[in-house]
XYZ file of C-alpha atoms in Angstrom:
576
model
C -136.435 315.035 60.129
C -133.913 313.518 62.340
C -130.728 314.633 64.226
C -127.079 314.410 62.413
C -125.450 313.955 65.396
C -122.018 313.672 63.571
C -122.944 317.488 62.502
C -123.598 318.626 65.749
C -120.824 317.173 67.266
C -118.429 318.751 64.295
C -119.966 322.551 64.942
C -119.783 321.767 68.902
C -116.097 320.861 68.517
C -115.630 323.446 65.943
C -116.987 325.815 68.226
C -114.255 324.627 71.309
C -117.118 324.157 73.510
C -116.380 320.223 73.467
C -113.158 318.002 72.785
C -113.689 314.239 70.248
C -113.443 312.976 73.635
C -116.281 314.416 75.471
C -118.609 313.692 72.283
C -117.226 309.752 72.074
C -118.192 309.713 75.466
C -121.969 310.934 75.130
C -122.324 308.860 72.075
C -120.987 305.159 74.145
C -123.755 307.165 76.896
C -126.518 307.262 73.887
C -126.176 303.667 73.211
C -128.179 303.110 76.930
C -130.209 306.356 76.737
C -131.496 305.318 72.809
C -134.116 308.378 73.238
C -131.534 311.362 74.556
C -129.863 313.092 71.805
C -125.927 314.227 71.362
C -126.553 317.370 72.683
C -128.941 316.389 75.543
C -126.476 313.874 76.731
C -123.452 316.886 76.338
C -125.838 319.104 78.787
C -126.557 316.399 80.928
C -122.975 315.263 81.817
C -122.192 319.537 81.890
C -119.528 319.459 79.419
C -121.940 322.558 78.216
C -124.471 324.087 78.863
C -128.135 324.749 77.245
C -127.164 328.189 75.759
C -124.240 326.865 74.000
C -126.054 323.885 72.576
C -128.450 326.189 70.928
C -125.942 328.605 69.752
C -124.480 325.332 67.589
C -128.293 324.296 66.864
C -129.021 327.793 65.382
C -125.666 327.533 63.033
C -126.985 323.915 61.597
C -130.174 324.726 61.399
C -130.492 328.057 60.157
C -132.679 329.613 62.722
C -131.753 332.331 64.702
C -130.975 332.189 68.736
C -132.358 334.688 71.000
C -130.621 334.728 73.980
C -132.885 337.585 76.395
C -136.584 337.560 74.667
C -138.148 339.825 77.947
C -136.425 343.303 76.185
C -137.972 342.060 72.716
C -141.199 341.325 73.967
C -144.410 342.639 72.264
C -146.722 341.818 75.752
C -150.038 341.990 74.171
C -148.656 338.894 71.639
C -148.388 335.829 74.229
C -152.327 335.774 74.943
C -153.275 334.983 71.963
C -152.106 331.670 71.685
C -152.918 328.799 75.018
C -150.845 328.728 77.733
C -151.235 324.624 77.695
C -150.348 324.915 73.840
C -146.927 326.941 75.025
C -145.954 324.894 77.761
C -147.263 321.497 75.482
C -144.211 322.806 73.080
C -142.297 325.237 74.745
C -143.157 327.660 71.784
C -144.280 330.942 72.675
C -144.786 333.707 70.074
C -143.283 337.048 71.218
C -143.577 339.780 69.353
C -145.388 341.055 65.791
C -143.390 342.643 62.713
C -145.446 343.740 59.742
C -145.499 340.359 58.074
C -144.978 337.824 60.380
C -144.582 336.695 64.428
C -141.300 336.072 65.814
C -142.068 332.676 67.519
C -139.364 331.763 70.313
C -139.041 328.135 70.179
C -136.796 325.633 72.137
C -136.175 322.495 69.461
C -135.392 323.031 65.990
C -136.607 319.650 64.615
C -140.099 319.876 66.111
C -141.434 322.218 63.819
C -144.942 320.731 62.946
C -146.775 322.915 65.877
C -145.475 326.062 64.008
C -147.993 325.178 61.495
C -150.925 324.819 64.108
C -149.659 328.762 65.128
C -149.507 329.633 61.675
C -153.479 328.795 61.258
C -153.990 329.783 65.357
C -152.762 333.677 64.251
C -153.086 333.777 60.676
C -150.153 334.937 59.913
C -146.775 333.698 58.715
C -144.005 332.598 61.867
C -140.864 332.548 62.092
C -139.040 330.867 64.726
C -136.087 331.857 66.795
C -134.188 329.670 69.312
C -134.041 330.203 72.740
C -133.651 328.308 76.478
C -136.303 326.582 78.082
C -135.492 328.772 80.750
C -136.001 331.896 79.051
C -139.547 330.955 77.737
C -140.432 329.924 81.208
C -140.091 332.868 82.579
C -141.243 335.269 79.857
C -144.476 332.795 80.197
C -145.078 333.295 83.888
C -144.168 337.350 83.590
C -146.252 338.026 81.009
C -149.382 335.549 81.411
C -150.147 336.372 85.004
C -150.715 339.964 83.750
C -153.730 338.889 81.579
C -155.284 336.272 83.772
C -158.130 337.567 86.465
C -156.907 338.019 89.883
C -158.263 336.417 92.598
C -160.771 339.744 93.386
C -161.876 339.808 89.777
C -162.693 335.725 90.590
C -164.928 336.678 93.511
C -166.820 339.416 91.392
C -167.755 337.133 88.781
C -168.593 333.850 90.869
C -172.197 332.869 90.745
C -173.305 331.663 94.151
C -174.903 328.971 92.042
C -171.216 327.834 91.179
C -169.712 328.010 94.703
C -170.417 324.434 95.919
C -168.336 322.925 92.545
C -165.501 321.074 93.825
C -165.688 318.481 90.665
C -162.448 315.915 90.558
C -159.534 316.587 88.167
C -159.079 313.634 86.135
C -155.185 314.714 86.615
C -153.833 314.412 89.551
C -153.229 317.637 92.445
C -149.308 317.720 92.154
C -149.322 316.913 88.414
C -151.577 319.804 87.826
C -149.808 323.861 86.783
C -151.718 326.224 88.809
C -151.294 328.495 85.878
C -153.671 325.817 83.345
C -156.816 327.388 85.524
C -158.360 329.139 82.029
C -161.230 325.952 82.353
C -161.215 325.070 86.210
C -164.515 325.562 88.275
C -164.212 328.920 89.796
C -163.475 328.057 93.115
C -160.805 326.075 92.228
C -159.946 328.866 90.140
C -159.862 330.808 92.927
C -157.800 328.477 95.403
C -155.327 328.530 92.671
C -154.820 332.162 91.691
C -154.506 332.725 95.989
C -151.806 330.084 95.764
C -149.972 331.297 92.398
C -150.416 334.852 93.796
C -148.185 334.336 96.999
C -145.918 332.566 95.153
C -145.612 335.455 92.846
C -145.129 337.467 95.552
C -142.539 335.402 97.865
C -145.262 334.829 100.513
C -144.385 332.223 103.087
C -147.813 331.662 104.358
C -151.089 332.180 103.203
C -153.629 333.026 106.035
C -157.343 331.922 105.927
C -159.209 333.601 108.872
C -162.966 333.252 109.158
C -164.521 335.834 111.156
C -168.839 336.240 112.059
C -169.353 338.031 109.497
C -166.592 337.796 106.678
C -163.458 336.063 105.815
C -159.991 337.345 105.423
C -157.044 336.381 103.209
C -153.677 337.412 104.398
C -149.995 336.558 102.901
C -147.139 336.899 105.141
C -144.238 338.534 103.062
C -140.737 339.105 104.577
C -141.858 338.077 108.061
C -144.713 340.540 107.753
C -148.693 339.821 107.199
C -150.367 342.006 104.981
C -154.621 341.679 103.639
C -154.879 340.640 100.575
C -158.153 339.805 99.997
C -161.835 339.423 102.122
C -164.157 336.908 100.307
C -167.453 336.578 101.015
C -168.234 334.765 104.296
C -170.739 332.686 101.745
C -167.580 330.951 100.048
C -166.015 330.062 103.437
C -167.192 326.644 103.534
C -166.479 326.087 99.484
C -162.778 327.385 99.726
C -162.217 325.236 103.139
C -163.304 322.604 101.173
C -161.396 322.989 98.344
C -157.979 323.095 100.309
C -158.791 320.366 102.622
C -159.166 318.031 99.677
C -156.030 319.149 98.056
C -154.361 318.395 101.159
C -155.789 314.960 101.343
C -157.593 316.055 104.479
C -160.713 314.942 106.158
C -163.325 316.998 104.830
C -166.235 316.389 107.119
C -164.188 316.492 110.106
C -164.713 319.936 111.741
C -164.230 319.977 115.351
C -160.465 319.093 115.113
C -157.382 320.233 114.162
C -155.940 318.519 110.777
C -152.625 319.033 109.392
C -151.669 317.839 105.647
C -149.272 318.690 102.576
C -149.756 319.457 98.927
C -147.516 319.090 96.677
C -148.103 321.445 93.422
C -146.490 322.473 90.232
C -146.303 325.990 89.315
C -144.716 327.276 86.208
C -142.841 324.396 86.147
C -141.398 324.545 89.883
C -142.445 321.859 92.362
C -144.071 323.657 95.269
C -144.529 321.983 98.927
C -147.241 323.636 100.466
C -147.769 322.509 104.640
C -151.696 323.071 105.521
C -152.706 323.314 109.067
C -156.786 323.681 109.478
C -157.817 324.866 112.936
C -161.331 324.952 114.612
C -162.223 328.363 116.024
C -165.250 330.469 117.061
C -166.441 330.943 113.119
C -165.241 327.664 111.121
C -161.914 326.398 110.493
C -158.611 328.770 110.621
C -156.506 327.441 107.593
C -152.943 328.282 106.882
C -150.520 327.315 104.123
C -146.781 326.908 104.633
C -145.602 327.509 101.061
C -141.743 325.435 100.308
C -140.609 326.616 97.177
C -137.291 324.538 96.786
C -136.206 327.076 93.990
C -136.155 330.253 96.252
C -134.063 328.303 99.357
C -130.802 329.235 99.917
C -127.839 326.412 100.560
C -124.692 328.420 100.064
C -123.212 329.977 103.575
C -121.957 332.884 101.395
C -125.662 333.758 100.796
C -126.865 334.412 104.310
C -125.439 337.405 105.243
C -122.679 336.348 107.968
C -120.129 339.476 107.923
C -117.006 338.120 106.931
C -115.450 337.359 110.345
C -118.384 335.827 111.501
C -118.232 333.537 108.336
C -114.546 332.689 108.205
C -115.219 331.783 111.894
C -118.288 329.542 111.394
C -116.614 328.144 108.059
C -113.369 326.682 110.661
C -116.358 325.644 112.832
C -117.377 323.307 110.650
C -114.452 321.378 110.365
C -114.536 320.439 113.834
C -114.656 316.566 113.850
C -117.041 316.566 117.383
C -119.101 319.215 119.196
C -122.581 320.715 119.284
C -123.493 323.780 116.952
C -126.109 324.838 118.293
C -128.670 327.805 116.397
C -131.304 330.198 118.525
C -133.894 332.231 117.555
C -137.711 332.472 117.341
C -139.691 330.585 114.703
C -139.244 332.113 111.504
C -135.555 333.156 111.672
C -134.138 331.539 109.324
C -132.585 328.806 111.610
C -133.564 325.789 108.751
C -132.011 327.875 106.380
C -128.594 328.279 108.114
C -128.657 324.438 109.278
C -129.034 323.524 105.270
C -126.233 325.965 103.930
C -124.100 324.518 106.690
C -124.761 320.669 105.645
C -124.519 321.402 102.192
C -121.026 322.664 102.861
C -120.103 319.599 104.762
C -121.753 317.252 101.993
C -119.043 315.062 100.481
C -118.733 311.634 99.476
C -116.298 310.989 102.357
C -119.388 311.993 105.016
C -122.273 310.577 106.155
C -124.497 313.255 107.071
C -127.749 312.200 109.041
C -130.748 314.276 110.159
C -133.280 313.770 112.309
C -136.588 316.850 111.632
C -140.000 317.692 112.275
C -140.772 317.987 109.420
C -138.405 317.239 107.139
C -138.839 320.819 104.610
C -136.435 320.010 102.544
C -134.733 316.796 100.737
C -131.337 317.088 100.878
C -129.224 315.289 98.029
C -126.840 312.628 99.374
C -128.020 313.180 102.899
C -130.102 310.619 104.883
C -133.280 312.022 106.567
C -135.401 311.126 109.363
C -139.089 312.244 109.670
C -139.942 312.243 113.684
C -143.269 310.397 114.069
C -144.274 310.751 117.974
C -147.321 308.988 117.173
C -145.629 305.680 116.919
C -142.936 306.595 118.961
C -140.697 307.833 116.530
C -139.148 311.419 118.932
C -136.157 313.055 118.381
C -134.340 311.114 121.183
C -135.318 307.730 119.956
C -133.979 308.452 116.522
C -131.124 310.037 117.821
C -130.295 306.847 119.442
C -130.601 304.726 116.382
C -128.607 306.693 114.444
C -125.702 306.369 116.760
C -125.541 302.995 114.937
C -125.545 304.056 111.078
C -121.688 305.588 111.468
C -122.497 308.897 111.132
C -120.266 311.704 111.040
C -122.484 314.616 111.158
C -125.703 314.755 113.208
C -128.194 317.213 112.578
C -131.110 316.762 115.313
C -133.709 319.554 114.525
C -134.772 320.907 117.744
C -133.518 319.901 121.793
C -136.931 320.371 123.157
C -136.969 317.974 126.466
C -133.781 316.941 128.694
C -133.420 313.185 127.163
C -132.988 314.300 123.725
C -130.270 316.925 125.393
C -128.479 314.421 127.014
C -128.631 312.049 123.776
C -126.798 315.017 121.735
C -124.274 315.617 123.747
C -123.392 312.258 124.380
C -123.585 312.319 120.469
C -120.959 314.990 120.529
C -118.584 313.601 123.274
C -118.224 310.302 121.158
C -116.895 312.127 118.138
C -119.847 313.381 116.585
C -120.041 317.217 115.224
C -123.936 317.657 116.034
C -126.241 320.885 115.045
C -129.169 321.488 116.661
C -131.861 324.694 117.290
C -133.021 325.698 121.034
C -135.584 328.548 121.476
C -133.316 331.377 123.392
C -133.444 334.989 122.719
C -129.330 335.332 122.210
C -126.395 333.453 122.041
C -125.263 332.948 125.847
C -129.285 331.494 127.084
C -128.681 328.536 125.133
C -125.512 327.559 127.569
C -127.923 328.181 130.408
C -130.775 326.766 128.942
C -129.762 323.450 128.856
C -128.425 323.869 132.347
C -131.613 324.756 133.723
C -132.969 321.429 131.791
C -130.934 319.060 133.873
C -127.635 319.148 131.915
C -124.762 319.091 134.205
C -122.551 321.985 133.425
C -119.438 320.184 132.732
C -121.132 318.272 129.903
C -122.348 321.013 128.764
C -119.050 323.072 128.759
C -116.919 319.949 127.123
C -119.724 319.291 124.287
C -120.935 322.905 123.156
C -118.756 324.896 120.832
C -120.375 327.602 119.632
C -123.935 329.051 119.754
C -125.079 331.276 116.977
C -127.997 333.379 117.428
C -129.854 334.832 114.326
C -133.043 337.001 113.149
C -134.207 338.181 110.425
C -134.451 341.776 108.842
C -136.349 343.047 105.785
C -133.862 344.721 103.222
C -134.084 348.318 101.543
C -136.044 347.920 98.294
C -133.500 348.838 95.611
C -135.702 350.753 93.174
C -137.109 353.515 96.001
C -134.048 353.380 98.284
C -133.479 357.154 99.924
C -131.710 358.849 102.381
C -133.750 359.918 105.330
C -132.770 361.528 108.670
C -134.035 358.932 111.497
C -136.527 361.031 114.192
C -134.614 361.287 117.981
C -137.280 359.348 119.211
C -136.183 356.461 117.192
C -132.579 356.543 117.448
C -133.188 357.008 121.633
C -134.887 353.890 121.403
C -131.874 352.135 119.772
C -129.559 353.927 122.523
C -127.732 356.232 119.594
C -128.014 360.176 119.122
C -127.474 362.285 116.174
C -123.994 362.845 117.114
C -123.556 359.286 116.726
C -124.977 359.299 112.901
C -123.050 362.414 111.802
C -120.741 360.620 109.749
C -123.553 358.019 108.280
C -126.078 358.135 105.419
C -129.189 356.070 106.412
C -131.735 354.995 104.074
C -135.254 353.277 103.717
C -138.053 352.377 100.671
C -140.214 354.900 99.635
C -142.543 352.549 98.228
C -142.315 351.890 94.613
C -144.369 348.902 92.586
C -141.559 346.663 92.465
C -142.121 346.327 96.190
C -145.638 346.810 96.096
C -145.647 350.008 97.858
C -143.842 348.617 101.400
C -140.546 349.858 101.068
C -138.806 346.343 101.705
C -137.736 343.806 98.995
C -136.176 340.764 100.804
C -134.470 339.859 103.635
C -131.284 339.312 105.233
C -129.923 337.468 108.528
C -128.261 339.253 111.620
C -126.173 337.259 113.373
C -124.969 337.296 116.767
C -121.549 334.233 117.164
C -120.589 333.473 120.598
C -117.422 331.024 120.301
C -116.986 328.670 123.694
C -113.364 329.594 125.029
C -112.009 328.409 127.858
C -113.105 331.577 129.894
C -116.421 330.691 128.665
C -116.528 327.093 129.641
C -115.405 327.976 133.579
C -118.419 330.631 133.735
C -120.790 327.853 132.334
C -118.881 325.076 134.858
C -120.005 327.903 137.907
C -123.399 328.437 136.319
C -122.443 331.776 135.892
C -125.789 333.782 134.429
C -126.345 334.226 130.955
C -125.490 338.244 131.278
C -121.984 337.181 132.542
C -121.454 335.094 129.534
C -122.171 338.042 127.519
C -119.942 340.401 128.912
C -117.181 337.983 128.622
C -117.924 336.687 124.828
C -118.034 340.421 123.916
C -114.860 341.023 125.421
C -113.879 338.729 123.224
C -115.071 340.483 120.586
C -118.313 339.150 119.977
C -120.608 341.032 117.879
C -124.002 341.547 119.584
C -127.500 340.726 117.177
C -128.208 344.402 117.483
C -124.618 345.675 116.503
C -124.804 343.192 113.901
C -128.227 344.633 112.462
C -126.740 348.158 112.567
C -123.973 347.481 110.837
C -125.591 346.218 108.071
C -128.256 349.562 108.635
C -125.647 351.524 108.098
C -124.039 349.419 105.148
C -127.437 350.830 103.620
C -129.014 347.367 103.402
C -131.608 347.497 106.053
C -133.686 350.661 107.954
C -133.355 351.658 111.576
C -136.849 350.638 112.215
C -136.546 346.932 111.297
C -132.906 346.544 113.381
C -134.977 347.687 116.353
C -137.961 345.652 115.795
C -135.819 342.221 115.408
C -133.383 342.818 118.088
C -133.073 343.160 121.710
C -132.213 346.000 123.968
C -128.624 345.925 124.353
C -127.610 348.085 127.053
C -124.343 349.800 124.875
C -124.048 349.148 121.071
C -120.817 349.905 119.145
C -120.801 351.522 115.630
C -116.868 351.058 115.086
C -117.894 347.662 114.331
């Protein structure tokens, strides 16, 4: 059976979802790309999109289109058939009626697996349309509830089968973690530890051996929690297992070892960073997970209050300057740097950054991995790059006075530079790179704004309540219950969407300190970072902490977690 694509250009048009035009044009398009169909080509150059392609697919082919399949969904159907076979075909079948199965499918000419179904559950099909999308993620919902977690693994495991590390004849990052029905079972293992912090937004993945057993700890929302506690007889297998995944040296022991995989889950490509570190009982591994899918580029997604945003938007339309973001590792300060660059991204830029290590490739922007090994640092590169005609410099961390020096001579030659600095607020970064060797002027003439930034976990939806905050509590924040008469404040209960901790997320609080003129003359008479403060506040500068209870009272966050990820301020304002 073979496309008409003169029909499904007709119902397309019919529809209004395309013009003659648009289809002339994918058709000239088809004559390069001989093996992409009409409607591929129609997706691909977004004249429309997936849904409405099947919507005129359905009409000319008879078969129905499906467009949610989670609320129809028979859960106890979707094991029956492989999970290779499903993703093979993107067929999946999804719920039972007293004669047939209702078989969501996602091409309406490639019907000959329906017949391996039919004979797989006996039964008649009948297939319904319905995104690639939609399958995917009614697969990964459903099939992780009928797989064996990672404890269930450990039960079963023979210690005759620990030591089976056997090669795939597939390679690591061409591999699903979910195809693990058939894998040896530590690999099994490895792989349901991995899928299961993905599953639940885990950041890292914590392998600790201790003398007499070994624990397994995901850090979710800033947070570590146990997750499991193997057997301190599969220590050596599991090391093993992620060492060679990370294309590590295996039977080097006695030093540290740092490596990447790069895995497919569901259909997402995963980065995963390993670090494996020699201590007192083996080797400490942990796993930086990089799911490109969950990282936010869009400025509008990162919390800034409004005024804060406007005023970071205009400061990226400076044509020179430094921008520079504090904080502790782990506060989002990649994040912010990418949502800003992605703003500034345009065909009329060139963008250039210069990272260790890069975590993220960047579309249309050119990226420098620092190699200090071959003496590749940040201020080396930086001073290359002077030569490529940038126009925006993003240099991923001033850690020594040269590279300093090399940004904000950057900056003063009409440059608009970003860069991170390890301060607790806004105002130490001025001083900071005063107390490096910066002379103050430069640093006054080149530095525009500093933005500090944490992170705080946010209110799980499903068990959000009111509570009243003990004194205790608000005294440590510096507020009474005078203070909170007017308010509502809220935390998580604990619920199983959240697995039982209340928190579902997280948000930034920021803390923007603009550099006036005022500003400049305190950092000229190396005026203290306190004094900078004062005066940025004055000018109506919105402190981390303020920040953080703004958005606590805004319901978003708990009193708890704006005093854990903020400083004492000595006064905080609530009119804010």
């Amino acid at each position: 059976m073979q496309w008409n694509e003169n029909l499904i250009g007709e119902v397309l048009v019919r529809k209004g979802y395309v013009d003659e035009r648009q289809v002339q044009e994918a058709l000239d398009l088809q004559k390069v790309k001989t093996n992409k169909r009409l409607g591929e080509l129609l997706v691909e150059l977004a004249y429309i999109d997936e849904e409405k392609l099947l919507e005129a697919l359905s009409e000319l082919h008879n078969v129905p289109f499906q467009k949610e399949l989670e609320t129809h969904m028979d859960t106890a159907v979707i094991t029956r058939v492989p999970l290779h076979f499903i993703k093979q075909y993107k067929m999946v079948p999804y719920r039972e009626e007293l004669d047939f199965y209702l078989v969501a499918i996602h091409d309406p000419l490639n019907l000959l697996p329906l017949d391996d179904l039919r004979l797989l559950l006996d039964k008649p099909v009948k297939p319904v349309l319905s995104t690639t999308a939609e399958i995917e993620k009614v697969v990964n919902h459903y099939f992780d509830q009928h797989t064996d977690s990672a404890a269930q693994v450990i039960e079963d495991l023979d210690e005759e089968e620990i030591g089976i590390l056997s090669p795939m004849a597939v390679p690591e990052e061409e591999r699903d973690l979910l195809d693990i029905a058939h894998e040896a079972p530590i690999i099994k293992l490895i792989n349901l530890i991995v899928s299961g912090a993905v599953k639940d937004r885990a950041s890292d993945i914590h392998i600790e051996p201790f003398e007499k057993d070994l624990r397994v700890r995901y850090r979710i929302d800033g947070v570590l929690y146990d997750v499991l506690k193997p057997p301190k007889a599969y220590q050596a297998a599991i090391t093993s297992r992620i060492k060679i995944m990370a294309n590590m040296n295996i039977a080097e022991r006695r030093l540290p070892q740092d490596g990447r995989i790069r895995i497919r889950l569901a259909g997402r490509d995963i980065d995963i960073r390993a670090s494996a570190v020699p201590i007192a009982h083996g080797e400490r591994l942990v796993l930086r997970i990089l799911d490109r899918t969950s990282f936010l580029f869009d400025l509008t997604e990162l919390g800034l209050h409004e005024k804060d945003y406007n005023t970071f938007r205009s400061l990226l339309n400076s044509s020179h300057g430094i921008i520079l973001l504090t904080g502790p590792t782990g506060s989002g300060k990649t994040t912010t740097l990418y949502a800003a660059l992605s703003r500034l991204n345009a065909a009329e830029k060139n963008i250039l950054t210069i990272e260790d290590p890069i975590e993220y490739q960047m579309q249309g922007i050119g990226q420098i991995q620092v190699m200090p090994k071959i003496g590749l640092s940040f201020a080396n590169a930086l001073r290359s790059i002077l030569r490529q005609d940038p126009d925006v410099i993003l240099v991923g961390e001033v850690r020594d006075l040269e590279t300093a020096e090399m940004a904000i001579h950057a900056s003063l030659t009409g440059h608009l530079v970003f860069s991170t600095l390890h301060t607790n607020d806004s105002a130490g970064a001025t001083t900071r790179l005063v107390d490096m060797g910066i002379e103050p002027y430069l640093v006054s003439s080149s530095v525009i704004a500093v933005m500090a930034q944490r992170l705080v976990r946010l209110i799980c939806p499903d068990c959000k309540e009111e509570y009243k905050p003990d004194e205790a509590t608000l005294a440590d924040i510096g507020l009474t219950e005078d203070d909170l008469r007017d308010h509502t404040i809220y935390r998580g209960k604990g619920c199983d969407t959240c697995s039982g901790r209340g928190y579902l997320g997280r948000t930034g609080i920021y803390e923007l300190l603009v550099v006036d003129p005022k500003i400049q003359n305190l950092i000229v008479s190396r005026a203290d970072s306190n004094v900078i403060k004062r005066e940025a506040r004055k000018n109506g500068m919105v402190t981390l902490r303020e920040d953080g209870l703004r958005k606590m009272l805004a319901g978003l966050t708990t009193l708890e977690e704006v005093l854990r990820m903020s400083r004492e301020e000595t006064t905080v304002d609530l009119t804010l």
